[in-house]
Amino acid sequence: MPDHMRSYLDFEKSVAELDSKVDELRVLAASGSDIGEEIARIEEKAAQALADLYANLTPWQKTLVARHPQRPHFIDFIDGLITEFTPLAGDRKFGEDAALIGGFGRFRGESICVMGQEKGASTDSRIKHNFGMARPEGYRKAVRLMEMAERFGIPVLSIVDSAGAYPGIGAEERGQAEAIARSTDACLLLGVPNVAIITGEGMSGGAIAITTANRVLMFEHAIYSVISPEAASSILWRDGTKAQEAATSMKITAQDMLRFGVIDRILKEPVGGAHRDAAAMIAMTGEAIAQTLSDLSHLDADAIRKHRRQKFLEIGRKLG
């Protein structure tokens, strides 16, 4: 991504200043100035500063990276990894929910069911997809997709990135909690392999509803929690300004989740986060999906269910 199009986080100020200096020098170089060595020196300094920053991110900084608007979204993974993708709309009960997209396609030539939250990349698309916060119709659509995948023996892939289920009055009136519970139950009952990848935010039941899988993978700087740091801060301390302290106490990082046995693997991100090289991150994700599905391919339906059940029963019992 060109530097002039990149959005910097607050803690990346030092890197932003160096990148800005490089841009200025490139303009001078274009006019004939012989400053190639100076540009290379500052570029190297900026790269090292970025590497140093991302080698020691705090949980709160990881939260900011996980929420970065330029991280690859669900649609990007579909475009990069899935061919012949056919989305299905509606829950056959109330209507369509654009926050949770799902359908069938092919992954490396094999049939696959894919679903996940789409946050949107522009103002219009964010509004259209409700910022990735699904209503009950989204989770009932997910159940419909999983039932179809079960019927035809097709593995299920969930790509998770959501701040949580939509908490609006209408959503609650239409049974938000019940829809999330049924979606979680449908994940647990699947007799086909299901794999979930948390690419950004995996917040609350809105994430768990499609993340209850045989294998759960997580991006290096993603977060996974029952509640956001800001909400936890407001509840525990009656003070929304203590989100950074809450993020540290809650153990929400990929590294924490792996240690507690909540997830199975961390996918390393490019230096500076997945948004700095989305194509490489998507390609790496494809390799991880292929390997994981291959590992599960020899299991029959009963073994798949037993494997998944045992995985969740053991969460928190063993510390790495």
Tab-separated table of C-alpha atoms in Angstrom:
chain	number	residue	atom	x	y	z
A	1	MET	CA	0.000	0.000	0.000
A	2	PRO	CA	1.470	3.410	-0.935
A	3	ASP	CA	2.513	5.443	2.113
A	4	HIS	CA	0.318	8.381	1.154
A	5	MET	CA	-2.736	6.115	1.318
A	6	ARG	CA	-1.803	4.467	4.612
A	7	SER	CA	-3.591	5.309	7.841
A	8	TYR	CA	-1.269	5.462	10.842
A	9	LEU	CA	-2.230	4.629	14.405
A	10	ASP	CA	-1.377	7.014	17.237
A	11	PHE	CA	1.503	4.914	18.535
A	12	GLU	CA	3.015	4.807	15.016
A	13	LYS	CA	3.734	8.555	15.004
A	14	SER	CA	7.520	8.117	14.832
A	15	VAL	CA	7.191	5.821	11.810
A	16	ALA	CA	4.741	8.193	10.147
A	17	GLU	CA	7.217	11.058	10.460
A	18	LEU	CA	10.000	9.005	8.868
A	19	ASP	CA	7.732	7.847	6.034
A	20	SER	CA	6.676	11.437	5.449
A	21	LYS	CA	10.325	12.478	5.223
A	22	VAL	CA	10.936	9.729	2.662
A	23	ASP	CA	8.012	10.990	0.574
A	24	GLU	CA	9.450	14.520	0.630
A	25	LEU	CA	12.879	13.283	-0.449
A	26	ARG	CA	11.356	11.237	-3.276
A	27	VAL	CA	9.762	14.410	-4.629
A	28	LEU	CA	13.176	16.084	-4.599
A	29	ALA	CA	14.765	13.027	-6.231
A	30	ALA	CA	12.166	13.169	-8.998
A	31	SER	CA	13.285	16.735	-9.761
A	32	GLY	CA	16.869	15.613	-10.290
A	33	SER	CA	18.468	15.705	-6.826
A	34	ASP	CA	20.976	12.931	-6.142
A	35	ILE	CA	19.738	11.803	-2.713
A	36	GLY	CA	19.174	8.092	-3.285
A	37	GLU	CA	21.475	7.094	-0.426
A	38	GLU	CA	19.710	9.413	2.008
A	39	ILE	CA	16.320	7.980	1.009
A	40	ALA	CA	17.578	4.428	1.504
A	41	ARG	CA	19.003	5.325	4.911
A	42	ILE	CA	15.745	6.812	6.172
A	43	GLU	CA	13.703	3.945	4.703
A	44	GLU	CA	15.876	1.509	6.607
A	45	LYS	CA	15.470	3.569	9.773
A	46	ALA	CA	11.666	3.625	9.321
A	47	ALA	CA	11.555	-0.141	8.753
A	48	GLN	CA	13.586	-0.759	11.898
A	49	ALA	CA	11.411	1.600	13.936
A	50	LEU	CA	8.311	-0.240	12.731
A	51	ALA	CA	9.818	-3.632	13.550
A	52	ASP	CA	10.790	-2.458	17.044
A	53	LEU	CA	7.292	-1.120	17.679
A	54	TYR	CA	5.513	-4.284	16.563
A	55	ALA	CA	7.869	-6.567	18.454
A	56	ASN	CA	6.571	-5.191	21.762
A	57	LEU	CA	2.932	-4.211	21.290
A	58	THR	CA	0.788	-3.865	24.381
A	59	PRO	CA	-2.667	-5.526	24.459
A	60	TRP	CA	-4.260	-2.117	23.874
A	61	GLN	CA	-2.023	-1.417	20.893
A	62	LYS	CA	-2.934	-4.836	19.489
A	63	THR	CA	-6.580	-3.853	19.923
A	64	LEU	CA	-5.991	-0.741	17.812
A	65	VAL	CA	-4.200	-2.793	15.142
A	66	ALA	CA	-7.024	-5.369	15.121
A	67	ARG	CA	-9.478	-2.544	14.434
A	68	HIS	CA	-7.401	-0.900	11.710
A	69	PRO	CA	-9.812	-0.003	8.885
A	70	GLN	CA	-7.358	-1.131	6.195
A	71	ARG	CA	-6.954	-4.706	7.433
A	72	PRO	CA	-8.146	-7.285	4.883
A	73	HIS	CA	-11.892	-7.852	5.130
A	74	PHE	CA	-14.116	-10.844	4.442
A	75	ILE	CA	-14.654	-9.817	0.821
A	76	ASP	CA	-10.891	-9.602	0.305
A	77	PHE	CA	-10.452	-13.197	1.461
A	78	ILE	CA	-13.251	-14.336	-0.823
A	79	ASP	CA	-11.680	-12.562	-3.790
A	80	GLY	CA	-8.235	-13.929	-2.995
A	81	LEU	CA	-9.002	-17.503	-1.970
A	82	ILE	CA	-12.441	-18.641	-3.146
A	83	THR	CA	-13.530	-19.278	-6.732
A	84	GLU	CA	-17.083	-19.642	-8.027
A	85	PHE	CA	-18.386	-18.049	-4.828
A	86	THR	CA	-22.178	-17.945	-4.720
A	87	PRO	CA	-23.595	-15.958	-1.784
A	88	LEU	CA	-26.925	-16.956	-0.298
A	89	ALA	CA	-29.243	-14.335	1.148
A	90	GLY	CA	-31.918	-14.393	3.810
A	91	ASP	CA	-32.767	-16.546	6.809
A	92	ARG	CA	-36.137	-17.715	5.400
A	93	LYS	CA	-37.792	-16.253	8.504
A	94	PHE	CA	-37.489	-12.467	8.465
A	95	GLY	CA	-35.035	-11.061	5.946
A	96	GLU	CA	-31.454	-10.584	4.806
A	97	ASP	CA	-28.594	-9.366	6.987
A	98	ALA	CA	-25.665	-7.830	5.098
A	99	ALA	CA	-23.321	-7.812	8.095
A	100	LEU	CA	-22.829	-11.578	7.873
A	101	ILE	CA	-22.095	-12.833	4.365
A	102	GLY	CA	-22.174	-16.512	3.519
A	103	GLY	CA	-22.345	-18.886	0.619
A	104	PHE	CA	-20.676	-21.711	-1.244
A	105	GLY	CA	-17.676	-21.789	-3.541
A	106	ARG	CA	-14.472	-23.649	-4.235
A	107	PHE	CA	-11.210	-23.533	-2.322
A	108	ARG	CA	-8.361	-24.969	-4.386
A	109	GLY	CA	-10.856	-26.913	-6.447
A	110	GLU	CA	-12.822	-28.368	-3.538
A	111	SER	CA	-16.319	-27.320	-2.445
A	112	ILE	CA	-16.480	-25.200	0.688
A	113	CYS	CA	-19.058	-23.244	2.687
A	114	VAL	CA	-17.756	-19.822	3.719
A	115	MET	CA	-19.275	-17.252	6.049
A	116	GLY	CA	-18.110	-14.274	8.007
A	117	GLN	CA	-18.660	-10.685	9.020
A	118	GLU	CA	-17.955	-7.875	6.585
A	119	LYS	CA	-17.269	-4.478	8.169
A	120	GLY	CA	-17.107	-2.511	4.931
A	121	ALA	CA	-14.269	-0.396	3.561
A	122	SER	CA	-16.027	2.909	2.778
A	123	THR	CA	-18.704	4.983	4.459
A	124	ASP	CA	-21.447	3.571	2.230
A	125	SER	CA	-20.317	-0.040	2.561
A	126	ARG	CA	-19.890	0.258	6.326
A	127	ILE	CA	-23.459	1.460	6.634
A	128	LYS	CA	-24.660	-1.261	4.263
A	129	HIS	CA	-22.913	-3.982	6.283
A	130	ASN	CA	-23.759	-2.372	9.645
A	131	PHE	CA	-20.048	-2.266	10.535
A	132	GLY	CA	-19.970	-6.064	10.680
A	133	MET	CA	-22.467	-6.280	13.552
A	134	ALA	CA	-24.994	-8.942	12.602
A	135	ARG	CA	-28.672	-9.039	13.535
A	136	PRO	CA	-30.555	-12.282	14.304
A	137	GLU	CA	-31.173	-12.822	10.599
A	138	GLY	CA	-27.420	-13.101	10.045
A	139	TYR	CA	-27.005	-15.891	12.574
A	140	ARG	CA	-30.096	-17.708	11.322
A	141	LYS	CA	-28.635	-17.465	7.828
A	142	ALA	CA	-25.427	-18.988	9.227
A	143	VAL	CA	-27.434	-21.902	10.641
A	144	ARG	CA	-29.111	-22.369	7.266
A	145	LEU	CA	-25.722	-22.474	5.553
A	146	MET	CA	-24.292	-24.952	8.054
A	147	GLU	CA	-27.280	-27.248	7.667
A	148	MET	CA	-26.808	-27.224	3.892
A	149	ALA	CA	-23.083	-27.915	4.260
A	150	GLU	CA	-23.868	-30.844	6.570
A	151	ARG	CA	-26.382	-32.254	4.104
A	152	PHE	CA	-23.883	-32.273	1.253
A	153	GLY	CA	-20.749	-33.108	3.239
A	154	ILE	CA	-19.023	-29.767	2.614
A	155	PRO	CA	-16.522	-28.308	5.139
A	156	VAL	CA	-17.290	-24.933	6.706
A	157	LEU	CA	-14.925	-21.955	6.935
A	158	SER	CA	-15.690	-18.949	9.153
A	159	ILE	CA	-13.788	-15.680	8.754
A	160	VAL	CA	-14.421	-13.666	11.891
A	161	ASP	CA	-14.061	-9.898	12.349
A	162	SER	CA	-16.763	-8.172	14.360
A	163	ALA	CA	-17.135	-5.807	17.286
A	164	GLY	CA	-20.081	-7.983	18.343
A	165	ALA	CA	-23.679	-8.730	17.510
A	166	TYR	CA	-25.888	-5.696	16.880
A	167	PRO	CA	-27.487	-4.616	20.200
A	168	GLY	CA	-30.425	-2.663	18.736
A	169	ILE	CA	-33.966	-2.926	20.058
A	170	GLY	CA	-35.269	-4.570	16.888
A	171	ALA	CA	-32.539	-7.199	16.996
A	172	GLU	CA	-33.326	-8.004	20.610
A	173	GLU	CA	-37.063	-8.181	19.869
A	174	ARG	CA	-36.382	-10.690	17.093
A	175	GLY	CA	-34.390	-12.958	19.406
A	176	GLN	CA	-30.737	-11.986	19.104
A	177	ALA	CA	-29.558	-14.158	22.008
A	178	GLU	CA	-31.544	-17.171	20.813
A	179	ALA	CA	-30.186	-16.808	17.274
A	180	ILE	CA	-26.601	-16.661	18.560
A	181	ALA	CA	-27.185	-19.718	20.748
A	182	ARG	CA	-28.647	-21.728	17.860
A	183	SER	CA	-25.753	-20.774	15.603
A	184	THR	CA	-23.253	-21.860	18.258
A	185	ASP	CA	-25.163	-25.116	18.669
A	186	ALA	CA	-25.170	-25.676	14.903
A	187	CYS	CA	-21.361	-25.290	14.890
A	188	LEU	CA	-21.018	-27.896	17.630
A	189	LEU	CA	-23.307	-30.403	15.913
A	190	LEU	CA	-21.656	-30.279	12.491
A	191	GLY	CA	-20.498	-33.636	11.189
A	192	VAL	CA	-18.179	-31.947	8.679
A	193	PRO	CA	-14.924	-30.147	9.552
A	194	ASN	CA	-15.263	-26.503	10.426
A	195	VAL	CA	-12.407	-24.031	10.666
A	196	ALA	CA	-12.604	-20.485	12.025
A	197	ILE	CA	-10.083	-17.698	11.537
A	198	ILE	CA	-10.192	-14.537	13.658
A	199	THR	CA	-8.684	-11.858	11.442
A	200	GLY	CA	-9.390	-8.722	13.475
A	201	GLU	CA	-11.909	-8.406	16.288
A	202	GLY	CA	-13.592	-11.482	17.702
A	203	MET	CA	-15.945	-9.892	20.166
A	204	SER	CA	-18.635	-11.443	22.311
A	205	GLY	CA	-21.281	-13.971	21.290
A	206	GLY	CA	-21.424	-12.326	17.890
A	207	ALA	CA	-18.058	-13.921	17.153
A	208	ILE	CA	-18.503	-17.154	19.088
A	209	ALA	CA	-21.673	-17.923	17.103
A	210	ILE	CA	-19.562	-18.896	14.078
A	211	THR	CA	-16.197	-19.572	15.767
A	212	THR	CA	-17.068	-22.762	17.634
A	213	ALA	CA	-14.957	-24.868	15.292
A	214	ASN	CA	-12.697	-27.908	15.170
A	215	ARG	CA	-9.766	-25.602	14.652
A	216	VAL	CA	-9.615	-21.917	15.534
A	217	LEU	CA	-6.818	-19.855	14.015
A	218	MET	CA	-6.045	-16.264	14.877
A	219	PHE	CA	-4.031	-13.491	13.275
A	220	GLU	CA	-1.023	-12.388	15.320
A	221	HIS	CA	-2.476	-8.979	16.208
A	222	ALA	CA	-6.162	-9.954	16.381
A	223	ILE	CA	-8.160	-9.948	19.626
A	224	TYR	CA	-10.767	-12.362	21.024
A	225	SER	CA	-12.952	-11.594	24.032
A	226	VAL	CA	-16.427	-11.775	25.539
A	227	ILE	CA	-16.557	-7.972	25.740
A	228	SER	CA	-14.670	-4.974	24.401
A	229	PRO	CA	-12.071	-3.265	26.638
A	230	GLU	CA	-14.138	-0.061	26.644
A	231	ALA	CA	-17.288	-1.859	27.798
A	232	ALA	CA	-15.364	-3.809	30.440
A	233	SER	CA	-13.858	-0.574	31.706
A	234	SER	CA	-17.285	1.045	32.012
A	235	ILE	CA	-18.719	-1.951	33.871
A	236	LEU	CA	-15.832	-2.737	36.212
A	237	TRP	CA	-14.609	0.755	37.057
A	238	ARG	CA	-17.552	2.914	35.971
A	239	ASP	CA	-14.907	4.706	33.947
A	240	GLY	CA	-14.642	4.320	30.187
A	241	THR	CA	-11.146	5.824	30.153
A	242	LYS	CA	-9.546	2.693	31.622
A	243	ALA	CA	-9.862	0.656	28.438
A	244	GLN	CA	-6.091	0.200	28.196
A	245	GLU	CA	-5.944	-1.275	31.691
A	246	ALA	CA	-8.925	-3.489	30.897
A	247	ALA	CA	-7.305	-4.774	27.695
A	248	THR	CA	-4.246	-5.876	29.667
A	249	SER	CA	-6.252	-7.532	32.452
A	250	MET	CA	-8.671	-9.349	30.144
A	251	LYS	CA	-6.017	-11.403	28.282
A	252	ILE	CA	-7.487	-10.835	24.823
A	253	THR	CA	-4.472	-11.251	22.543
A	254	ALA	CA	-3.755	-14.175	20.237
A	255	GLN	CA	-0.815	-15.106	22.420
A	256	ASP	CA	-3.064	-15.291	25.509
A	257	MET	CA	-5.679	-17.303	23.624
A	258	LEU	CA	-3.092	-19.850	22.483
A	259	ARG	CA	-1.728	-20.195	26.012
A	260	PHE	CA	-5.202	-20.865	27.418
A	261	GLY	CA	-6.035	-23.360	24.683
A	262	VAL	CA	-8.860	-21.258	23.252
A	263	ILE	CA	-7.272	-21.203	19.791
A	264	ASP	CA	-5.053	-23.696	18.000
A	265	ARG	CA	-2.646	-21.602	15.955
A	266	ILE	CA	-1.415	-18.056	15.452
A	267	LEU	CA	-0.891	-16.774	11.915
A	268	LYS	CA	2.063	-14.397	11.855
A	269	GLU	CA	1.362	-11.020	10.277
A	270	PRO	CA	3.706	-8.903	8.133
A	271	VAL	CA	5.733	-6.372	10.117
A	272	GLY	CA	3.383	-3.479	10.801
A	273	GLY	CA	0.232	-5.582	10.669
A	274	ALA	CA	-1.824	-7.431	8.060
A	275	HIS	CA	-2.930	-4.155	6.449
A	276	ARG	CA	0.636	-3.381	5.314
A	277	ASP	CA	0.734	-6.409	3.008
A	278	ALA	CA	-2.798	-7.726	2.645
A	279	ALA	CA	-1.973	-9.896	-0.372
A	280	ALA	CA	0.771	-11.754	1.509
A	281	MET	CA	-1.492	-12.194	4.537
A	282	ILE	CA	-4.326	-13.586	2.428
A	283	ALA	CA	-1.950	-16.002	0.707
A	284	MET	CA	-0.581	-17.174	4.071
A	285	THR	CA	-4.132	-17.638	5.320
A	286	GLY	CA	-4.901	-19.813	2.309
A	287	GLU	CA	-1.966	-22.073	3.143
A	288	ALA	CA	-3.137	-22.376	6.747
A	289	ILE	CA	-6.692	-23.244	5.660
A	290	ALA	CA	-5.432	-25.912	3.259
A	291	GLN	CA	-3.225	-27.485	5.912
A	292	THR	CA	-5.946	-27.453	8.560
A	293	LEU	CA	-8.589	-28.994	6.295
A	294	SER	CA	-6.078	-31.658	5.255
A	295	ASP	CA	-5.409	-32.494	8.921
A	296	LEU	CA	-9.143	-33.051	9.499
A	297	SER	CA	-9.994	-34.775	6.232
A	298	HIS	CA	-9.426	-38.330	7.523
A	299	LEU	CA	-12.029	-38.014	10.320
A	300	ASP	CA	-15.598	-39.291	9.896
A	301	ALA	CA	-18.663	-37.425	11.194
A	302	ASP	CA	-18.606	-38.943	14.688
A	303	ALA	CA	-14.868	-38.346	15.043
A	304	ILE	CA	-15.293	-34.732	13.877
A	305	ARG	CA	-17.922	-34.086	16.554
A	306	LYS	CA	-15.858	-35.837	19.232
A	307	HIS	CA	-12.751	-33.856	18.260
A	308	ARG	CA	-14.643	-30.551	18.470
A	309	ARG	CA	-16.369	-31.427	21.749
A	310	GLN	CA	-13.102	-32.451	23.389
A	311	LYS	CA	-11.407	-29.275	22.218
A	312	PHE	CA	-13.922	-27.062	23.987
A	313	LEU	CA	-14.077	-29.189	27.109
A	314	GLU	CA	-10.333	-28.766	27.528
A	315	ILE	CA	-10.274	-24.981	27.185
A	316	GLY	CA	-8.698	-23.417	30.252
A	317	ARG	CA	-7.705	-26.750	31.808
A	318	LYS	CA	-4.218	-26.736	30.375
A	319	LEU	CA	-1.917	-23.739	30.346
A	320	GLY	CA	0.885	-23.579	27.800
